[in-house]
Short mmCIF file of C-alpha atoms and ligand atoms in Angstrom, two decimals:
data_model
loop_
_atom_site.label_atom_id
_atom_site.label_comp_id
_atom_site.label_asym_id
_atom_site.label_seq_id
_atom_site.Cartn_x
_atom_site.Cartn_y
_atom_site.Cartn_z
CA MET A 1 7.01 12.82 -20.63
CA THR A 2 3.67 14.02 -20.94
CA THR A 3 2.63 16.11 -17.63
CA LEU A 4 -1.35 16.59 -18.65
CA ALA A 5 -3.38 19.67 -17.07
CA SER A 6 -6.84 17.89 -17.10
CA THR A 7 -8.26 14.86 -14.97
CA PRO A 8 -8.45 10.80 -15.00
CA ARG A 9 -11.44 11.90 -14.62
CA ALA A 10 -12.17 14.53 -17.16
CA ASP A 11 -10.03 12.30 -19.45
CA GLY A 12 -13.19 8.92 -18.87
CA PHE A 13 -9.23 6.92 -16.87
CA HIS A 14 -9.96 5.56 -13.59
CA MET A 15 -7.96 3.73 -11.37
CA PRO A 16 -9.03 0.22 -11.85
CA ALA A 17 -9.31 -2.69 -8.67
CA GLU A 18 -6.36 -4.44 -7.72
CA TRP A 19 -7.55 -7.67 -9.63
CA ALA A 20 -7.21 -6.50 -11.97
CA PRO A 21 -5.02 -7.99 -14.78
CA HIS A 22 -2.09 -6.80 -14.25
CA SER A 23 1.43 -5.47 -16.78
CA GLN A 24 3.80 -6.14 -13.41
CA ILE A 25 4.29 -5.37 -9.74
CA TRP A 26 7.14 -2.10 -8.68
CA MET A 27 8.74 -2.62 -5.97
CA ILE A 28 11.85 -0.77 -3.97
CA TRP A 29 15.23 -2.21 -2.72
CA PRO A 30 15.23 -0.95 1.79
CA GLU A 31 18.80 0.32 2.48
CA ARG A 32 17.69 2.99 4.81
CA ALA A 33 19.97 1.94 7.70
CA ASP A 34 17.49 4.77 10.87
CA ASN A 35 14.60 2.44 9.55
CA TRP A 36 15.86 -0.75 8.47
CA ARG A 37 17.51 -2.70 10.81
CA LEU A 38 20.91 -3.88 9.81
CA GLY A 39 22.04 -1.37 7.26
CA GLY A 40 19.27 -3.17 5.61
CA LYS A 41 20.72 -6.47 5.11
CA ALA A 42 17.36 -8.36 6.62
CA ALA A 43 14.47 -7.03 4.79
CA GLN A 44 16.68 -7.07 1.54
CA ALA A 45 16.52 -10.91 1.89
CA ALA A 46 12.75 -10.90 3.06
CA HIS A 47 12.26 -8.40 -0.37
CA VAL A 48 13.80 -10.40 -2.03
CA ALA A 49 11.46 -13.79 -0.72
CA LEU A 50 8.89 -11.39 -1.99
CA ALA A 51 10.35 -10.26 -5.25
CA ARG A 52 10.38 -13.89 -6.18
CA ALA A 53 6.90 -15.22 -4.96
CA ILE A 54 5.80 -12.33 -7.26
CA ALA A 55 7.15 -13.26 -10.22
CA ARG A 56 6.49 -16.53 -9.89
CA PHE A 57 2.81 -14.81 -11.09
CA GLU A 58 3.72 -12.00 -12.90
CA PRO A 59 6.51 -9.33 -13.89
CA VAL A 60 8.79 -7.28 -11.22
CA THR A 61 10.82 -5.07 -11.96
CA VAL A 62 12.88 -3.49 -8.70
CA ALA A 63 14.07 0.70 -8.68
CA VAL A 64 17.31 0.35 -6.66
CA SER A 65 20.45 3.32 -5.57
CA ALA A 66 23.63 3.64 -7.67
CA ALA A 67 25.21 1.82 -4.79
CA GLN A 68 23.13 -0.79 -4.19
CA TYR A 69 22.48 -1.45 -8.12
CA GLU A 70 25.48 -4.39 -8.16
CA ASN A 71 23.94 -6.39 -5.02
CA ALA A 72 20.57 -6.45 -6.10
CA ARG A 73 20.82 -7.48 -9.54
CA ALA A 74 22.32 -10.13 -7.80
CA ARG A 75 20.58 -11.59 -5.68
CA LEU A 76 17.50 -10.97 -7.68
CA ASP A 77 18.80 -13.20 -10.86
CA VAL A 78 15.06 -14.27 -12.16
CA PRO A 79 13.63 -14.37 -15.89
CA ASN A 80 10.82 -12.13 -14.24
CA ILE A 81 12.83 -9.17 -12.25
CA ARG A 82 13.72 -6.27 -13.40
CA ILE A 83 16.12 -3.91 -12.12
CA VAL A 84 16.41 -0.66 -13.05
CA GLU A 85 18.58 2.25 -11.02
CA MET A 86 16.60 4.62 -9.42
CA SER A 87 16.54 7.05 -6.66
CA SER A 88 14.59 6.79 -3.45
CA ASP A 89 14.51 7.91 -0.33
CA ASP A 90 12.85 4.31 1.40
CA ALA A 91 11.44 1.50 -0.24
CA TRP A 92 7.46 2.36 0.31
CA MET A 93 6.22 1.88 -3.43
CA ARG A 94 2.91 2.16 -2.69
CA ASP A 95 3.11 5.39 -1.71
CA THR A 96 6.03 6.53 -3.68
CA GLY A 97 4.87 4.99 -6.26
CA PRO A 98 2.19 5.93 -9.18
CA THR A 99 -1.59 5.64 -8.54
CA PHE A 100 -1.98 4.12 -12.81
CA VAL A 101 -5.07 4.23 -14.65
CA ILE A 102 -6.46 2.86 -17.50
CA ASN A 103 -9.36 3.98 -19.61
CA ASP A 104 -12.05 2.23 -22.00
CA SER A 105 -10.24 1.50 -24.55
CA GLY A 106 -7.30 0.72 -22.42
CA GLU A 107 -4.62 2.95 -22.61
CA VAL A 108 -2.54 3.14 -19.18
CA ARG A 109 -1.47 6.42 -17.51
CA GLY A 110 -0.67 7.01 -13.90
CA VAL A 111 -1.93 9.20 -11.12
CA ASP A 112 1.60 11.21 -9.48
CA TRP A 113 0.38 12.54 -5.44
CA THR A 114 2.75 14.72 -3.92
CA PHE A 115 4.39 12.98 -1.03
CA ASN A 116 5.45 14.02 2.24
CA ALA A 117 6.48 11.65 3.84
CA TRP A 118 3.98 10.74 5.49
CA GLY A 119 3.17 14.48 7.31
CA GLY A 120 5.97 16.23 6.85
CA PHE A 121 7.18 18.66 9.53
CA ASN A 122 4.10 17.29 11.61
CA GLY A 123 4.34 13.83 12.30
CA GLY A 124 6.13 12.68 9.40
CA LEU A 125 8.58 9.71 9.49
CA TYR A 126 11.96 11.64 7.78
CA SER A 127 13.29 14.33 6.53
CA PRO A 128 13.97 15.05 3.44
CA TRP A 129 11.42 13.04 1.41
CA ASN A 130 12.41 14.85 -2.40
CA ARG A 131 13.27 11.73 -4.11
CA ASP A 132 10.35 9.61 -2.84
CA ASP A 133 8.66 12.32 -4.17
CA GLN A 134 10.03 12.00 -7.58
CA VAL A 135 9.42 8.14 -7.49
CA ALA A 136 6.16 8.35 -9.38
CA SER A 137 7.27 9.72 -12.08
CA LYS A 138 10.27 8.36 -12.91
CA VAL A 139 8.22 4.76 -12.61
CA LEU A 140 5.86 7.36 -15.52
CA GLU A 141 8.39 7.84 -17.38
CA LEU A 142 10.32 4.71 -17.52
CA GLU A 143 6.91 3.49 -18.93
CA ARG A 144 5.97 6.13 -21.23
CA TYR A 145 3.16 6.38 -19.70
CA ALA A 146 1.31 10.09 -19.33
CA ARG A 147 1.37 12.15 -15.62
CA TYR A 148 -1.42 13.94 -13.65
CA ARG A 149 0.53 15.35 -10.72
CA THR A 150 -2.08 16.78 -8.72
CA GLU A 151 1.04 19.09 -7.21
CA GLY A 152 -0.07 20.36 -3.50
CA PHE A 153 -2.76 17.71 -2.91
CA VAL A 154 -1.10 15.21 -0.64
CA LEU A 155 -2.18 11.32 -0.50
CA GLU A 156 -0.23 7.60 -0.21
CA GLY A 157 -1.29 5.07 -2.32
CA GLY A 158 -2.18 3.08 0.71
CA SER A 159 -5.10 5.12 2.11
CA ILE A 160 -7.09 4.38 -0.61
CA HIS A 161 -8.75 1.39 -2.07
CA VAL A 162 -10.84 0.87 -4.85
CA ASP A 163 -13.17 -2.06 -6.33
CA GLY A 164 -13.25 -0.30 -10.07
CA GLU A 165 -16.92 0.29 -9.97
CA GLY A 166 -17.17 3.84 -8.70
CA THR A 167 -16.13 3.00 -4.97
CA VAL A 168 -13.25 3.98 -2.85
CA ILE A 169 -12.68 2.90 1.07
CA THR A 170 -10.71 5.50 3.14
CA THR A 171 -10.30 6.99 6.91
CA GLU A 172 -10.16 10.18 8.36
CA GLU A 173 -7.77 8.99 10.10
CA CYS A 174 -5.63 10.19 7.53
CA LEU A 175 -6.85 12.11 4.24
CA LEU A 176 -8.05 14.42 7.58
CA ASN A 177 -5.04 14.45 9.30
CA ALA A 178 -4.29 17.73 9.69
CA ASN A 179 -0.28 16.56 8.52
CA ARG A 180 -1.38 16.30 5.25
CA ASN A 181 -4.04 18.81 3.52
CA PRO A 182 -4.67 20.81 5.44
CA HIS A 183 -5.53 23.58 3.68
CA LEU A 184 -9.25 21.13 2.65
CA ASP A 185 -12.01 19.95 3.92
CA ARG A 186 -14.02 16.30 3.69
CA ALA A 187 -15.92 17.79 0.76
CA GLU A 188 -12.56 19.33 -1.64
CA ILE A 189 -11.14 15.53 -0.85
CA GLU A 190 -14.16 13.71 -2.41
CA ALA A 191 -14.03 15.84 -4.89
CA LEU A 192 -10.30 15.87 -5.40
CA LEU A 193 -10.90 12.12 -5.43
CA ALA A 194 -12.99 11.60 -7.84
CA ASP A 195 -10.95 13.12 -9.93
CA TYR A 196 -8.00 11.64 -9.59
CA LEU A 197 -10.04 8.61 -9.15
CA ASN A 198 -13.24 8.51 -11.05
CA VAL A 199 -15.20 8.10 -7.95
CA SER A 200 -18.72 7.96 -7.44
CA LYS A 201 -18.72 7.40 -3.51
CA VAL A 202 -15.37 7.89 -0.75
CA VAL A 203 -16.83 5.09 2.58
CA TRP A 204 -14.63 6.81 5.64
CA LEU A 205 -13.81 4.66 8.00
CA PRO A 206 -12.73 6.35 10.96
CA HIS A 207 -9.77 4.51 11.77
CA GLY A 208 -7.13 2.54 10.85
CA LEU A 209 -4.74 -0.14 12.93
CA PHE A 210 -3.43 1.75 15.98
CA ASN A 211 -0.20 2.07 15.47
CA ASP A 212 0.80 2.54 12.18
CA GLU A 213 3.02 4.47 11.23
CA THR A 214 0.99 5.89 8.95
CA ASP A 215 -1.80 7.99 10.45
CA GLY A 216 -4.88 4.48 9.71
CA HIS A 217 -3.92 3.33 6.01
CA VAL A 218 -7.14 2.03 5.07
CA ASP A 219 -4.16 -1.23 3.49
CA ASN A 220 -3.03 -2.73 6.95
CA PHE A 221 -7.43 -2.84 8.12
CA CYS A 222 -9.73 -3.12 5.36
CA CYS A 223 -9.38 -3.54 1.70
CA TYR A 224 -11.28 -5.29 -1.05
CA VAL A 225 -11.95 -8.22 -1.72
CA ARG A 226 -14.86 -8.47 -5.15
CA PRO A 227 -16.98 -5.08 -5.35
CA GLY A 228 -19.21 -4.89 -2.52
CA GLU A 229 -17.33 -7.41 -0.13
CA VAL A 230 -14.59 -6.14 1.40
CA LEU A 231 -12.30 -8.03 4.54
CA LEU A 232 -11.52 -5.91 7.86
CA ALA A 233 -8.93 -6.85 10.47
CA TRP A 234 -10.11 -8.23 14.01
CA THR A 235 -10.02 -8.53 17.40
CA ASP A 236 -12.95 -10.16 19.54
CA ASP A 237 -11.07 -8.48 22.40
CA PRO A 238 -12.29 -5.21 24.05
CA GLN A 239 -8.48 -5.23 25.32
CA ASN A 240 -6.95 -5.24 22.45
CA PRO A 241 -5.92 -1.46 21.10
CA ASN A 242 -8.02 -2.14 18.07
CA TYR A 243 -11.05 -3.49 19.31
CA SER A 244 -12.78 -0.17 19.37
CA ARG A 245 -11.28 0.28 15.54
CA CYS A 246 -13.02 -2.46 14.39
CA GLN A 247 -16.08 -2.28 15.71
CA GLU A 248 -16.46 1.33 14.60
CA ALA A 249 -15.64 0.84 11.19
CA LEU A 250 -18.21 -2.61 10.78
CA GLN A 251 -20.90 -0.07 11.89
CA VAL A 252 -19.67 2.90 8.93
CA LEU A 253 -19.21 -0.88 6.11
CA GLU A 254 -22.31 -2.43 7.77
CA ASN A 255 -24.66 0.41 7.41
CA THR A 256 -23.93 2.45 3.91
CA THR A 257 -23.97 1.41 0.67
CA ASP A 258 -21.15 1.40 -2.39
CA ALA A 259 -21.52 3.85 -5.81
CA GLN A 260 -22.98 1.09 -6.75
CA GLY A 261 -26.30 0.57 -4.58
CA ARG A 262 -25.41 -2.58 -3.06
CA SER A 263 -24.27 -2.91 0.95
CA PHE A 264 -21.30 -4.30 1.91
CA VAL A 265 -20.19 -7.56 2.80
CA VAL A 266 -18.06 -8.20 5.98
CA HIS A 267 -15.08 -10.75 6.31
CA LYS A 268 -13.70 -10.94 9.79
CA MET A 269 -9.39 -10.92 9.20
CA PRO A 270 -8.29 -12.21 12.33
CA ILE A 271 -4.86 -9.12 14.13
CA PRO A 272 -2.23 -11.13 14.47
CA GLY A 273 -0.16 -10.90 18.16
CA PRO A 274 0.37 -8.38 20.11
CA LEU A 275 3.43 -8.09 18.00
CA PHE A 276 6.17 -6.61 19.30
CA ALA A 277 10.23 -5.82 18.36
CA THR A 278 13.19 -6.78 20.22
CA ALA A 279 15.44 -4.94 22.40
CA GLU A 280 18.11 -6.23 19.80
CA GLU A 281 15.72 -6.00 16.71
CA CYS A 282 15.68 -2.04 17.93
CA GLU A 283 18.83 -2.62 18.61
CA GLY A 284 19.71 -3.04 14.56
CA VAL A 285 18.01 0.15 14.03
CA ASP A 286 20.73 3.33 13.37
CA ILE A 287 19.83 6.07 15.66
CA ALA A 288 19.07 9.26 13.04
CA ALA A 289 17.68 13.49 13.63
CA GLY A 290 14.04 13.59 12.62
CA SER A 291 14.00 9.36 12.31
CA GLN A 292 11.01 7.57 14.46
CA HIS A 293 12.80 5.97 17.60
CA ARG A 294 12.05 2.06 18.00
CA ASP A 295 11.63 0.78 20.61
CA PRO A 296 10.73 -2.70 21.64
CA SER A 297 7.73 -1.88 24.29
CA VAL A 298 5.81 -0.37 21.89
CA ARG A 299 2.71 -2.70 19.68
CA LEU A 300 3.48 -3.23 16.18
CA ALA A 301 0.53 -2.98 13.55
CA GLY A 302 1.11 -6.32 11.46
CA SER A 303 -2.00 -7.46 9.87
CA TYR A 304 -3.30 -10.11 7.17
CA VAL A 305 -5.13 -7.52 5.37
CA ASN A 306 -1.90 -5.99 3.86
CA PHE A 307 -1.55 -8.41 1.28
CA LEU A 308 -1.48 -8.15 -2.93
CA ILE A 309 -2.93 -9.30 -5.41
CA VAL A 310 -1.30 -10.82 -8.48
CA ASN A 311 -2.42 -11.93 -11.68
CA GLY A 312 -3.95 -15.55 -10.28
CA GLY A 313 -2.04 -15.24 -6.50
CA ILE A 314 -2.26 -13.66 -3.30
CA ILE A 315 0.47 -12.71 -1.83
CA ALA A 316 0.35 -12.55 2.44
CA PRO A 317 2.44 -12.48 4.98
CA SER A 318 2.85 -14.48 7.32
CA PHE A 319 4.25 -13.73 10.90
CA SER A 320 4.70 -17.45 12.63
CA GLU A 321 1.94 -16.25 14.79
CA ALA A 322 -1.37 -18.75 15.58
CA THR A 323 -3.43 -17.23 13.57
CA ASP A 324 -1.42 -18.24 10.56
CA ASP A 325 -3.34 -20.64 9.22
CA ALA A 326 -6.36 -19.28 9.79
CA ALA A 327 -5.83 -16.06 7.71
CA ARG A 328 -4.24 -18.64 5.17
CA GLU A 329 -7.47 -20.01 5.10
CA ILE A 330 -9.34 -17.29 5.23
CA LEU A 331 -7.73 -15.39 2.32
CA GLN A 332 -7.94 -19.22 0.26
CA GLN A 333 -11.87 -18.65 0.84
CA VAL A 334 -12.73 -15.15 -0.27
CA PHE A 335 -10.43 -15.99 -3.07
CA PRO A 336 -11.24 -19.49 -4.27
CA GLN A 337 -9.82 -18.45 -8.34
CA HIS A 338 -6.38 -17.77 -6.35
CA GLU A 339 -3.48 -19.08 -5.34
CA VAL A 340 -2.53 -17.93 -1.91
CA VAL A 341 0.79 -17.42 -1.06
CA MET A 342 2.13 -17.14 2.00
CA VAL A 343 6.54 -15.16 2.59
CA PRO A 344 7.73 -14.24 6.12
CA GLY A 345 6.20 -10.75 6.94
CA ARG A 346 8.34 -9.65 10.00
CA GLU A 347 11.06 -8.51 8.92
CA LEU A 348 8.90 -6.36 6.56
CA LEU A 349 6.70 -4.83 9.34
CA LEU A 350 9.78 -4.55 11.17
CA GLY A 351 10.21 -1.93 8.85
CA GLY A 352 6.93 0.46 9.26
CA GLY A 353 4.20 -2.03 6.35
CA ASN A 354 4.13 -5.06 4.50
CA ILE A 355 3.56 -6.55 1.31
CA HIS A 356 1.35 -4.10 -0.25
CA CYS A 357 2.91 -0.86 1.16
CA LEU A 358 5.47 -2.01 -0.27
CA THR A 359 4.59 -2.64 -4.21
CA GLN A 360 2.23 -1.79 -6.78
CA GLN A 361 0.82 -3.27 -9.57
CA GLN A 362 0.35 -1.59 -13.20
CA PRO A 363 -2.15 -2.61 -14.58
CA ALA A 364 -1.76 -4.44 -18.76
CA PRO A 365 -3.13 -2.61 -20.81
CA SER A 366 -5.88 -3.81 -23.00
CA HIS A 367 -6.26 -3.66 -26.29
CA ARG A 368 -9.78 -3.15 -28.30
O1 LIG B 401 2.99 2.09 3.72
C1 LIG B 401 3.23 2.15 4.85
N1 LIG B 401 3.03 1.52 5.20
C2 LIG B 401 4.69 2.93 4.96
C3 LIG B 401 5.09 3.45 5.89
C4 LIG B 401 6.55 4.10 6.19
C5 LIG B 401 6.63 3.42 7.12
C6 LIG B 401 8.22 3.52 7.54
N2 LIG B 401 8.88 3.43 8.47
#
C-alpha cells in the first residue's frame, strides 16, 4: 500500500459531501460484549437490518472477525453485501475507517486519522484500540487506494461534516478536547483540517448532544443536507439538558457564513425521548476493566440526525417514539429526491451511537 507524505490539499484532493455518488458503504460487525449487550446478539440483528436496508441502494462491505465470519456471512447472505475478514476493537466504522477524498479526475484516496478510542487514557471508552487504529489502513489496502496518515493528529470521522464546497462543521467540545490533541491549538487544528479535508472554513459549534459518549460528535447533533443548509437537533424545552446546546449552536449558525459566503438555512429536528436503557439492558453488558459502566439512570444521546445518506436514499434511526413520524416527515421534506427508510435504532443507540457512526461512505470514482 502506498502511504503518501504529502496532503490531500497539496495533491488537489478533497472530502466530498455525503450526498455525492458512492461506490459502497463500509460497516463492521458488532461483537464486543462489554459494549453490546448479550454478547452483541441484539446489535447483530440490528446490523443485519441496517446492512440490508443500505444494500437496497448500494453495495455494502461488512468487516468481521474470524470468530464471527461464518455467522455474519450466513446472516448477510444478500447479493449486494460483501463480507471481509478484519480484526477491530469495535464496530464504529465512521470513526475508525478512512475518510475518503477525491480529485477533479475522479481519483479516490483515503485519510487515515490517528485514533485513540475517543480520548485515550483521559476519558476514552476502552483500551487497547490498536486494531481499531489499523482499520482505515486495511480498508484502503483492500481497495488499493493510496493513504494519507495523520500520525499524532487524532480525529474521528463522526466529528466532522463537510459540504464538499470548502466548509467543515465540527464541535469545540470534541476537537478542542484535551484528550484528543492537547499539543495543538485551535489555529493549528484548523490548518490540519484545511490540509486533510481541503476546506477553507471551519464552523465551530460549541457542543454536541448532551451525554454523547464521544465528547460531542457533530454527526449526532448537526449535519448538512445540502450546501448552505443544515439539520440541527432541537428542543424548545428549557428543562432538556440539550436546550442551551441547541441555542448556542443556532447562534453560531445564524451568525456565520460558509466558505462560499452563504448564510446558513437551519432546519430543526426534534430530539427523541428522553431515552434511557432499562435495567435489563444494562445487565446484559459484560463488565470489564476500563469499559463504560452502564446505568439505567443515564440519559442516552438518541438523535435522528445520526442518519446516513446513500445513493437515492436516507437511512435513519427510529426509536419507537412519538417523534418518529415527525422525523421522517422532516427528512423527506429536506431530501425530496431521496427515499427515506427508517430502521430500528435503539439497539445501536445502546452501544453508544447510531447509523452514521457505524457506517462510512466510499465515493464513486468518476471517469472523465
Ligand atoms: O461515533 C460514535 N458514536 C462512537 C461511539 C462509541 C461508543 C462506544 N461505547
